PDB file of C-alpha atoms in Angstrom:
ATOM      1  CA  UNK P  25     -16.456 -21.621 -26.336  1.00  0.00           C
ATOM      2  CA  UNK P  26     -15.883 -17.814 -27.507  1.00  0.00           C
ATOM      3  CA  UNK P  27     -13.571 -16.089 -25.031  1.00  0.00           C
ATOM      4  CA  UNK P  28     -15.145 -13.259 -23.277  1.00  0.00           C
ATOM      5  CA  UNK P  29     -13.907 -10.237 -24.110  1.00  0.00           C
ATOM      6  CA  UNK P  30     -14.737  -6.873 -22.217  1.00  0.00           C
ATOM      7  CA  UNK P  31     -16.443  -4.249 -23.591  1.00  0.00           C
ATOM      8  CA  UNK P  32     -13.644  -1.816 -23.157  1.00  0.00           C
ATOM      9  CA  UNK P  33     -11.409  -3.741 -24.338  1.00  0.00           C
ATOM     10  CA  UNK P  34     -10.508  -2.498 -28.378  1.00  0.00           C
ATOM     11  CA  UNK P  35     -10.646  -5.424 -31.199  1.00  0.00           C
ATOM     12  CA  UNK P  36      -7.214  -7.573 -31.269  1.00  0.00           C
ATOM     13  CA  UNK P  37      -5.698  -6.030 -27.409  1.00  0.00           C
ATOM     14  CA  UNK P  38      -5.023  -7.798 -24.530  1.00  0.00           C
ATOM     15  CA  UNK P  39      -4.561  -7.439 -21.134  1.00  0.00           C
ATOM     16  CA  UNK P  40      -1.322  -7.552 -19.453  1.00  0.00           C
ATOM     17  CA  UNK P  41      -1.234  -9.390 -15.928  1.00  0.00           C
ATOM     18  CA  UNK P  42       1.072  -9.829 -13.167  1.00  0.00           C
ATOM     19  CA  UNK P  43       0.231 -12.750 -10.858  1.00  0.00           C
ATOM     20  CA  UNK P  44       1.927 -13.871  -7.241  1.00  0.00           C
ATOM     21  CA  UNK P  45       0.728 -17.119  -6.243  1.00  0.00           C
ATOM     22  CA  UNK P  46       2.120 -18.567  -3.028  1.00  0.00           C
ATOM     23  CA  UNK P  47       1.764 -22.572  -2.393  1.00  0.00           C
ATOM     24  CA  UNK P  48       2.177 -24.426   0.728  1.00  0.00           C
ATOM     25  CA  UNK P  49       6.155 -25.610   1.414  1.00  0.00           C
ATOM     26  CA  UNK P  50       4.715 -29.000   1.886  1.00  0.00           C
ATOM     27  CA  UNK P  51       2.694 -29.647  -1.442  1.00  0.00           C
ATOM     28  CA  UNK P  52       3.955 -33.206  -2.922  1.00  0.00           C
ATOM     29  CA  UNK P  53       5.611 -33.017  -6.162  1.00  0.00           C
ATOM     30  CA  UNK P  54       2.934 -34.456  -8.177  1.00  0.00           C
ATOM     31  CA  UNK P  55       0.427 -32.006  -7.387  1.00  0.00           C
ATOM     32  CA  UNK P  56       2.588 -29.023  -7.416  1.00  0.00           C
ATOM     33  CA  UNK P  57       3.056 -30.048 -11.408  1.00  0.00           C
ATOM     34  CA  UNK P  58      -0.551 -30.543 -11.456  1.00  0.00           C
ATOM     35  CA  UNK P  59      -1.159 -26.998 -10.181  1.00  0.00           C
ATOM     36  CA  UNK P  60       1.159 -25.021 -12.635  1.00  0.00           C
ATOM     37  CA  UNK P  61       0.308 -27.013 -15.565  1.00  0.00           C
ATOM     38  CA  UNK P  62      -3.280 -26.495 -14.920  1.00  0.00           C
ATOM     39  CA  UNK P  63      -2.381 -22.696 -14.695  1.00  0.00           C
ATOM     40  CA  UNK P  64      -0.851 -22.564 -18.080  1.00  0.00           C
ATOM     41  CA  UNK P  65      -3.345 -24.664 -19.399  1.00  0.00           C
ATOM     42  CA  UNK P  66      -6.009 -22.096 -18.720  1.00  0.00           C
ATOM     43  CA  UNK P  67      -3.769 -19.035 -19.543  1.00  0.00           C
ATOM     44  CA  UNK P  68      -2.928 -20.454 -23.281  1.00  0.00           C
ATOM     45  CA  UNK P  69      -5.505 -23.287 -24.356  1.00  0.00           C
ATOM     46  CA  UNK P  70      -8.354 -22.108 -22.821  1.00  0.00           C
ATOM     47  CA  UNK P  71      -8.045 -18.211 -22.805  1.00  0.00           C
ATOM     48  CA  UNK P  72      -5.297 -18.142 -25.699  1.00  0.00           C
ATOM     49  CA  UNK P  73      -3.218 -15.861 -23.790  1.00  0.00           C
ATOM     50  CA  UNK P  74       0.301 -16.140 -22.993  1.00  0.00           C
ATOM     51  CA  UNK P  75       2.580 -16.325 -20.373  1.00  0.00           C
ATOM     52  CA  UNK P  76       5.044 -13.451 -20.400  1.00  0.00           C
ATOM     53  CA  UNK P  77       7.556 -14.055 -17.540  1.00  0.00           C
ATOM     54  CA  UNK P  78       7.465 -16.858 -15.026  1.00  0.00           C
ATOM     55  CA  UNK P  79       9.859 -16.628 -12.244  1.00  0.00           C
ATOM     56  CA  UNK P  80      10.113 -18.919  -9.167  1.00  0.00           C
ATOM     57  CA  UNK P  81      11.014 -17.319  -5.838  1.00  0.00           C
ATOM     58  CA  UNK P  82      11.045 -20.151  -3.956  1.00  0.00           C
ATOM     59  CA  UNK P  83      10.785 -20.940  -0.630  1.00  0.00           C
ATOM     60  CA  UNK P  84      10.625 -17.456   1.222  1.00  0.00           C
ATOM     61  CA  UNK P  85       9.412 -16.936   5.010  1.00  0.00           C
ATOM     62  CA  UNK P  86       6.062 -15.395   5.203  1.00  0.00           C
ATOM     63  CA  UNK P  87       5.723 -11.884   7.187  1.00  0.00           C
ATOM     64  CA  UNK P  88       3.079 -13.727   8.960  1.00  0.00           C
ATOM     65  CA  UNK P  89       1.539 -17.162   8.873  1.00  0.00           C
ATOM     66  CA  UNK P  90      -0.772 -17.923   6.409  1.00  0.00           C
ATOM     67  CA  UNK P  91      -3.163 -21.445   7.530  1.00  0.00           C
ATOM     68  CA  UNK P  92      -0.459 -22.150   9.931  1.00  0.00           C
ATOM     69  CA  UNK P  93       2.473 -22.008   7.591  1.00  0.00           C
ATOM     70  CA  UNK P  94       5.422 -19.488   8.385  1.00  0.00           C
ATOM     71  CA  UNK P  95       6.962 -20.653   4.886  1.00  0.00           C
ATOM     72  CA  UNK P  96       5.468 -20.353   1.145  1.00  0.00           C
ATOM     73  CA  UNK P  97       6.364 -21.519  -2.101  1.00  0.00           C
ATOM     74  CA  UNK P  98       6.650 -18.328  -3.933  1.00  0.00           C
ATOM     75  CA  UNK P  99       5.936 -17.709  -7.787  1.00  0.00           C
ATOM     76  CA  UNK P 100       5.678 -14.395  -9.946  1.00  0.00           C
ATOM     77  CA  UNK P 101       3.848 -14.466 -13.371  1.00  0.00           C
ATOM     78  CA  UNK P 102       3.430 -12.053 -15.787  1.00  0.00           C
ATOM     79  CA  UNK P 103       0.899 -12.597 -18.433  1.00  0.00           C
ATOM     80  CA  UNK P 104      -1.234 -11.423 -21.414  1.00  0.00           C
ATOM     81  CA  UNK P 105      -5.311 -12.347 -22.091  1.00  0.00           C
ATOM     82  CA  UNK P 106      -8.317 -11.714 -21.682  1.00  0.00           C
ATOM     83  CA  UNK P 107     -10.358 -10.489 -18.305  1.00  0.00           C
ATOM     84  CA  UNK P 108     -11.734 -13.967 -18.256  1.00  0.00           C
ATOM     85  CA  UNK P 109      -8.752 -15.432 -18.185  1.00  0.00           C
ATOM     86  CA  UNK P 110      -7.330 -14.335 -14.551  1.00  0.00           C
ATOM     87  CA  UNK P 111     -11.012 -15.473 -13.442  1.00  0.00           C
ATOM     88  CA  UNK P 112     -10.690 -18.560 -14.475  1.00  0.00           C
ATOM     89  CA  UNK P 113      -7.492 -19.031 -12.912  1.00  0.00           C
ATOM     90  CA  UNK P 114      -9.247 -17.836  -9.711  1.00  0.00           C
ATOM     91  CA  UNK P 115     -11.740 -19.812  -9.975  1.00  0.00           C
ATOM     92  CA  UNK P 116      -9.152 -22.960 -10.085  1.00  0.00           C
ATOM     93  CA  UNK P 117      -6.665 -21.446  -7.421  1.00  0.00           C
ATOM     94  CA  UNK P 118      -9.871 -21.134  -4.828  1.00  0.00           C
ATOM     95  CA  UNK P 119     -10.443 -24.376  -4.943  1.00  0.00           C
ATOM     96  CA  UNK P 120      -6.947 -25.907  -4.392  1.00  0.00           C
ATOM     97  CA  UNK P 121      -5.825 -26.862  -1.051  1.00  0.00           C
ATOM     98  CA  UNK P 122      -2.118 -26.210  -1.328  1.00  0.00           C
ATOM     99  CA  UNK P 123      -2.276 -22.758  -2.404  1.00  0.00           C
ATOM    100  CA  UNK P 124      -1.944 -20.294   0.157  1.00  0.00           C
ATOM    101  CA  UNK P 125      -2.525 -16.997  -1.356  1.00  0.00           C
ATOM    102  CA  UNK P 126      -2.990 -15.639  -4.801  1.00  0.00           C
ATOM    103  CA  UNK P 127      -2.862 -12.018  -6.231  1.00  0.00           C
ATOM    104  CA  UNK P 128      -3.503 -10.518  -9.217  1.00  0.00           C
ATOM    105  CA  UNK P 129      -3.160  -7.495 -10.595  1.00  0.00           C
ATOM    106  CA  UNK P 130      -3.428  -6.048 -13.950  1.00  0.00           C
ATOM    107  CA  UNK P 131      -0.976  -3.623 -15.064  1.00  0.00           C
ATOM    108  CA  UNK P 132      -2.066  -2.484 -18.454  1.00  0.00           C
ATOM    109  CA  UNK P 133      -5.233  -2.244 -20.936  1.00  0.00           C
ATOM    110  CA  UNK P 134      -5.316  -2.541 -24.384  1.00  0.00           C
ATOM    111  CA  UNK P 135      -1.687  -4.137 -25.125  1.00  0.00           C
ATOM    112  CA  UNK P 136      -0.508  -4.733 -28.296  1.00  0.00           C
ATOM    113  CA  UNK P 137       0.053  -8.553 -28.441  1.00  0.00           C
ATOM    114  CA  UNK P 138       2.405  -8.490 -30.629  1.00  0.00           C
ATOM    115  CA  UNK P 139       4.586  -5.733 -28.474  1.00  0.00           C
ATOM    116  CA  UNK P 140       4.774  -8.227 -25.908  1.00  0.00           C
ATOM    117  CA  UNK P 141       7.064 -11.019 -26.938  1.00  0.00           C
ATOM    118  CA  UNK P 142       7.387 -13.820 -24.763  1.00  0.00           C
ATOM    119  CA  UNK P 143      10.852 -15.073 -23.179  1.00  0.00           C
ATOM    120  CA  UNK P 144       9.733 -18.025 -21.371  1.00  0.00           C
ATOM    121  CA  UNK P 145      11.239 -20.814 -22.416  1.00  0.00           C
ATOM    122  CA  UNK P 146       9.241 -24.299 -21.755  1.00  0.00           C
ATOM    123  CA  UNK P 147      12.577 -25.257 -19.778  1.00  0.00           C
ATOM    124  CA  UNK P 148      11.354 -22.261 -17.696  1.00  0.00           C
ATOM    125  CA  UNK P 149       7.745 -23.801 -17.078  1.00  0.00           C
ATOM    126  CA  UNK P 150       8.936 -27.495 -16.166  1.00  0.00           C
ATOM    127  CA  UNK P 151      11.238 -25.724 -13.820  1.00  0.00           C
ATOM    128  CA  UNK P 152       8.801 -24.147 -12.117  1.00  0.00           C
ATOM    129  CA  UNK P 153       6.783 -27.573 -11.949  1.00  0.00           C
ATOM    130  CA  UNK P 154       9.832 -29.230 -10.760  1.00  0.00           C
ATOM    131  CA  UNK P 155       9.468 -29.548  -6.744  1.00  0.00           C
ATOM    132  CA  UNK P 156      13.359 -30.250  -6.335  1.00  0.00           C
ATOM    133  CA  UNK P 157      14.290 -27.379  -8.454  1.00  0.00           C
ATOM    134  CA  UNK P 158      11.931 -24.862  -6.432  1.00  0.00           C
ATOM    135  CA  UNK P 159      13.357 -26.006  -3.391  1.00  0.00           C
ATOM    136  CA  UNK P 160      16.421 -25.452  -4.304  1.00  0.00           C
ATOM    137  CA  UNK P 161      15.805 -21.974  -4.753  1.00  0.00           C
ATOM    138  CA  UNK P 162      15.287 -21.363  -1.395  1.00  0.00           C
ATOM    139  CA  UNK P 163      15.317 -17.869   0.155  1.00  0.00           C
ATOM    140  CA  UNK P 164      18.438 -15.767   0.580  1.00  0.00           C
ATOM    141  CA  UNK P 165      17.461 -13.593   3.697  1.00  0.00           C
ATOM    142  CA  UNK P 166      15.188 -10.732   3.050  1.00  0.00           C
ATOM    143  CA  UNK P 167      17.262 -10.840  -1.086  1.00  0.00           C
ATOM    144  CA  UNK P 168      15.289  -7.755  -3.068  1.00  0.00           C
ATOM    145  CA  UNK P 169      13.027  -8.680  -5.362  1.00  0.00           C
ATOM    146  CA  UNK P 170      13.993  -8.317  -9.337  1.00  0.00           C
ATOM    147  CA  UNK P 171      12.010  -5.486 -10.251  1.00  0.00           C
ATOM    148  CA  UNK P 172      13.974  -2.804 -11.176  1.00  0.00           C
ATOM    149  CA  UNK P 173      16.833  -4.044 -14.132  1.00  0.00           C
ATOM    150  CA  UNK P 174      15.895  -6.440 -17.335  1.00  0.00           C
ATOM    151  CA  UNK P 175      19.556  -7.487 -16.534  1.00  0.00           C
ATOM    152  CA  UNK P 176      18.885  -9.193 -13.273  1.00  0.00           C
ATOM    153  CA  UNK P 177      15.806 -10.938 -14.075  1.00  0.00           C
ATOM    154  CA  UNK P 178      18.058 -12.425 -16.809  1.00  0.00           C
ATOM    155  CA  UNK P 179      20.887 -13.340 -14.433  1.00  0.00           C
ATOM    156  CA  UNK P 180      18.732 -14.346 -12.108  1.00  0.00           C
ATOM    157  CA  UNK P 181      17.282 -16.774 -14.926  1.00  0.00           C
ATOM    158  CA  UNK P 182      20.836 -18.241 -15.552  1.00  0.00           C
ATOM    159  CA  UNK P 183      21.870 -18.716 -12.281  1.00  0.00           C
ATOM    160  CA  UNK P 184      19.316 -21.405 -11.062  1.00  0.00           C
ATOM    161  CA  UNK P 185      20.492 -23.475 -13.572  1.00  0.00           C
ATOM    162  CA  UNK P 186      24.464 -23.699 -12.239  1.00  0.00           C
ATOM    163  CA  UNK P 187      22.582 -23.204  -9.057  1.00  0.00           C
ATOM    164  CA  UNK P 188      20.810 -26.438  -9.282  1.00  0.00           C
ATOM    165  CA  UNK P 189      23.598 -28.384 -10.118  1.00  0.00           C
ATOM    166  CA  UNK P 190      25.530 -27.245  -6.741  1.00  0.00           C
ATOM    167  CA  UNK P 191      23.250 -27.026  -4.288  1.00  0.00           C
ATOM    168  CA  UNK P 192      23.113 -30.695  -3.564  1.00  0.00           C
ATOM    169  CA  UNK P 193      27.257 -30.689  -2.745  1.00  0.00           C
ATOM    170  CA  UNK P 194      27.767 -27.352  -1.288  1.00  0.00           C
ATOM    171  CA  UNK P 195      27.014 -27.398   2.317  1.00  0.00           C
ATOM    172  CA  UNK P 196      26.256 -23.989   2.493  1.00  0.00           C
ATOM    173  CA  UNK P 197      23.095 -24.129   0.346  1.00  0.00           C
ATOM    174  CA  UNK P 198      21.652 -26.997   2.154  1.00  0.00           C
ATOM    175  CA  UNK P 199      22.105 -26.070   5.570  1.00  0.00           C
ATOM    176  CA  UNK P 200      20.655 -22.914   4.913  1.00  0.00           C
ATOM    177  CA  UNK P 201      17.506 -24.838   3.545  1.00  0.00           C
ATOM    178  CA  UNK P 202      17.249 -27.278   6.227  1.00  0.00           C
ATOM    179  CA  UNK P 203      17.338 -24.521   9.188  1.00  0.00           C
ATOM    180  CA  UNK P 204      14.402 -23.187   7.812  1.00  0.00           C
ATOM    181  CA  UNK P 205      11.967 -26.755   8.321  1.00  0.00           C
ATOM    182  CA  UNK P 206      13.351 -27.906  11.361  1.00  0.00           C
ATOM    183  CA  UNK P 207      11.609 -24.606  12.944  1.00  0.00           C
TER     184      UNK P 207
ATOM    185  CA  UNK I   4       2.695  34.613  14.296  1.00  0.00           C
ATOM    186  CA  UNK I   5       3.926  32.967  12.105  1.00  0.00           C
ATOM    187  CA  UNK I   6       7.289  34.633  12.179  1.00  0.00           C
ATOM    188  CA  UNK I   7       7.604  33.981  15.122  1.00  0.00           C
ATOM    189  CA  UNK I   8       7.567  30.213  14.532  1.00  0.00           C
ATOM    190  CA  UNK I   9      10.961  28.660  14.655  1.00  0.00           C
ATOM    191  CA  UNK I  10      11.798  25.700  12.322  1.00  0.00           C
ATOM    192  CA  UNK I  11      14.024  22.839  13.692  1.00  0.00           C
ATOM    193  CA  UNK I  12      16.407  21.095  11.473  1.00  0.00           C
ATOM    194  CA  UNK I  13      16.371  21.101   7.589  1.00  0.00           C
ATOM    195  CA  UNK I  14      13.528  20.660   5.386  1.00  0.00           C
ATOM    196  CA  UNK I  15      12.835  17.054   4.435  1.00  0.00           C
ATOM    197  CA  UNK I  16      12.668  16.131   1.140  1.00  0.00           C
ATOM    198  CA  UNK I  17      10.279  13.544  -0.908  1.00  0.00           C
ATOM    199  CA  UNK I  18      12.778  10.779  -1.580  1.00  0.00           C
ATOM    200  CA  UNK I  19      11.203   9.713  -4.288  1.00  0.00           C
ATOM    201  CA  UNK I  20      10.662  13.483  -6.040  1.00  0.00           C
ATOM    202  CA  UNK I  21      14.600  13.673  -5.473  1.00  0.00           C
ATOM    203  CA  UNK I  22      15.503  10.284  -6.614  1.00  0.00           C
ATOM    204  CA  UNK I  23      13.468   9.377  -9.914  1.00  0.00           C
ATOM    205  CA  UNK I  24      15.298   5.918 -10.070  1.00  0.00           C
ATOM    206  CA  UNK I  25      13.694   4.513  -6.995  1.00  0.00           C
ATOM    207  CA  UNK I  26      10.483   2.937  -8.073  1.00  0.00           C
ATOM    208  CA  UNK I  27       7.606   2.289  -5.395  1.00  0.00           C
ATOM    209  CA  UNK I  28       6.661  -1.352  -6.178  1.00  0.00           C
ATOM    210  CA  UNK I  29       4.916  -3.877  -3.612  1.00  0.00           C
ATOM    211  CA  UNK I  30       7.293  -6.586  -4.572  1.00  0.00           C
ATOM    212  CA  UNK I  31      10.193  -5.046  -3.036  1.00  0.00           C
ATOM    213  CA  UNK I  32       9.375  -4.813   0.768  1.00  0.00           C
ATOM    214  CA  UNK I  33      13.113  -4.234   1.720  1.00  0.00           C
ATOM    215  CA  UNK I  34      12.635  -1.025   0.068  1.00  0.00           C
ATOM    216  CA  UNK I  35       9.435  -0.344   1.593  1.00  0.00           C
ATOM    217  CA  UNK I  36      10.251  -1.330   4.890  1.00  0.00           C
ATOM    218  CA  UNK I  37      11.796   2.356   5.932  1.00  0.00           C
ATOM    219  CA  UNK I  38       8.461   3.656   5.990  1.00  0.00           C
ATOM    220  CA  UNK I  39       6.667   1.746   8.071  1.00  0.00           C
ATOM    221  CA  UNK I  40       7.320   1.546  11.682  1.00  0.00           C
ATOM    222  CA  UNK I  41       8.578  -1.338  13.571  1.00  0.00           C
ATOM    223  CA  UNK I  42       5.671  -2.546  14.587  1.00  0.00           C
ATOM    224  CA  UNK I  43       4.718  -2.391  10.727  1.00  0.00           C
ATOM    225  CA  UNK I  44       2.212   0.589  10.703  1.00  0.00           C
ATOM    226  CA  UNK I  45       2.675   3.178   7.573  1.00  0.00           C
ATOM    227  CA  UNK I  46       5.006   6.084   8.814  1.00  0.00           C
ATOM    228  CA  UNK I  47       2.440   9.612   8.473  1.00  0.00           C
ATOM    229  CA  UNK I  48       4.296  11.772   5.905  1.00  0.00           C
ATOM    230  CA  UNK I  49       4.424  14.296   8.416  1.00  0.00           C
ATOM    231  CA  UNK I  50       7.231  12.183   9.430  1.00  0.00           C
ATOM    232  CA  UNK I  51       9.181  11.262   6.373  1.00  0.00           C
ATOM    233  CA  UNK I  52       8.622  14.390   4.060  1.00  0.00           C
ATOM    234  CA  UNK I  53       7.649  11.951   1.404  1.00  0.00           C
ATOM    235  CA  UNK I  54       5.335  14.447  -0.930  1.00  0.00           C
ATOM    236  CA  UNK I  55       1.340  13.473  -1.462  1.00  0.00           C
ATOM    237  CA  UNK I  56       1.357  11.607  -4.466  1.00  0.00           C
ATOM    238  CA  UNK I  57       4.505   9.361  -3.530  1.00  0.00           C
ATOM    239  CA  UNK I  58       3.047   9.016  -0.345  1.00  0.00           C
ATOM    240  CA  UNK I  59      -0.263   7.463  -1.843  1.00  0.00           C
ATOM    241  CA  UNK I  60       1.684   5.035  -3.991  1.00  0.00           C
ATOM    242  CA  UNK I  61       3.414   3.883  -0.967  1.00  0.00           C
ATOM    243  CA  UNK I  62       0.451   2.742   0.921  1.00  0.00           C
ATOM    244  CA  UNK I  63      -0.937   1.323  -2.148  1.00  0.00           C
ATOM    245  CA  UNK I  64       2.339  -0.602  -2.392  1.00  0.00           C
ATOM    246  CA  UNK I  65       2.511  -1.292   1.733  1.00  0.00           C
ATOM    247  CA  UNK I  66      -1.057  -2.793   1.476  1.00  0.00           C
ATOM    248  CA  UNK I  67      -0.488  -4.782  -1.355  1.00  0.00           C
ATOM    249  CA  UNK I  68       2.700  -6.242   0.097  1.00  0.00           C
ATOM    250  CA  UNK I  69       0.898  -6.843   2.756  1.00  0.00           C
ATOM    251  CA  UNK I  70      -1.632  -8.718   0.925  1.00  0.00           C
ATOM    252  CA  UNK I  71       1.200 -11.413  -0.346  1.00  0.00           C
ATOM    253  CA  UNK I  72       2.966 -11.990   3.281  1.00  0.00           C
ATOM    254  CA  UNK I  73       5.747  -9.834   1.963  1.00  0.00           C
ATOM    255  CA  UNK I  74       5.004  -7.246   4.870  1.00  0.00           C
ATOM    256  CA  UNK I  75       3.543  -8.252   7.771  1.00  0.00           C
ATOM    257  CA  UNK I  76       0.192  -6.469   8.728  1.00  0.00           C
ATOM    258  CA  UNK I  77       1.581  -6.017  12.350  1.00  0.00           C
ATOM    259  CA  UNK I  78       4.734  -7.411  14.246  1.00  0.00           C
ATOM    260  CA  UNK I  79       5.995  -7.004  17.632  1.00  0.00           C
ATOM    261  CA  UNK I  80       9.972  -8.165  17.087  1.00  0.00           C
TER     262      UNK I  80
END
């Protein structure tokens, strides 16, 4: 099937995205894979677009509750593709049960592919399909949002990875994530 | 009249005309947070001396974090 393409849009240019999708704390691990494979799936077989950035906020507390829940599973995406693309994955994410809220919003006509060079790594994708690993990245309180350096994003990046490794043994880590269910 | 009117205090200033480094983005509700009140309504510019157009991009930005439980809509605490 021929991807739709807007009329505005000029021959060979994209669309860049930025997506927040929140999930329910309490989606089993099986279907939270399900749900961010599926998402890539549409963004690069289906719509040949690309995924740009994909970072996993984790667990963060909700400023209000959302179908009960005071906690979501937080995720920020950044991609490129066509209008029919983010539809699509609308289409999907309105239909799942465990996802709480989803936003998109796009930030830029007519991009260059090519200008946009993607850093995600697939270690970065299974991460963020990885239910331990997402836990583990639960909130620091009220910890500002990367958004304005390149340089934290990347450290930020790095981190999770020593981070994974010690939150099991350091107390400090787990506590902090188990204060936040037994509310 | 008009001379006759007495200012208080010291002009405010549009913190983001005097600070071009601090980007308005809905992601980052810590930053947003000193302009709404406490009880999470969007502080008139009146108030803050933020100028018209930064002051538009800010509710944009409010309203969207609202949108994603970043902000809440309306708190009591």
């Amino acid at each position: 099937m021929p991807i739709e393409r807007s009329y505005r849009d000029e021959i060979g240019r994209e669309r860049e995205y930025e997506m927040i999708l929140i999930l329910t704390p309490d989606v089993p691990a099986t279907r939270l894979k399900e749900i961010i494979n599926r998402i890539i799936e549409t963004i690069e077989k289906k719509n040949e677009g690309r995924v740009l950035l994909l970072e996993t906020w984790g667990k963060r507390k909700l400023a209000y509750p959302i179908k009960k829940r005071r906690e979501g599973i937080y995720y920020y995406w950044r991609i490129i593709g066509h209008g029919s693309m983010v539809s699509d994955i609308e289409k999907y994410l309105r239909m799942s049960e465990f996802v709480l809220r989803f936003f998109a919003l796009r930030l830029e006509d007519n991009v260059d592919p090519a200008s946009r060079p993607s850093d995600v790594t697939p270690e970065v994708l299974k991460q963020a399909a990885d239910l331990e690993y997402v836990s583990s990245r639960g909130r620091k309180e009220e910890e500002p949002v990367a958004q304005e350096s390149e340089t934290r994003e990347e450290a930020a990046e790095k981190a999770p990875e020593t981070a994974e490794k010690s939150a099991e043994e350091t107390t400090e880590a787990s506590s902090e994530g188990s204060d936040n269910k037994e509310e | 009249m008009s001379e006759k009117k007495r200012r208080f205090g010291r002009r405010k200033v549009c913190r983001f005309c005097a600070d071009p480094t601090l980007v308005i983005d809905y992601k980052n509700p810590q930053m947003l947070k000193s302009f709404v009140t406490i009880r999470g309504k969007i502080i008139p510019r009146r108030i803050t001396g933020t100028c018209a157009r930064h002051q538009r991009e800010l509710t944009t930005a409010i309203k969207r974090s609202r949108m994603v439980a970043l902000m809440p809509f309306t708190s009591v605490d």
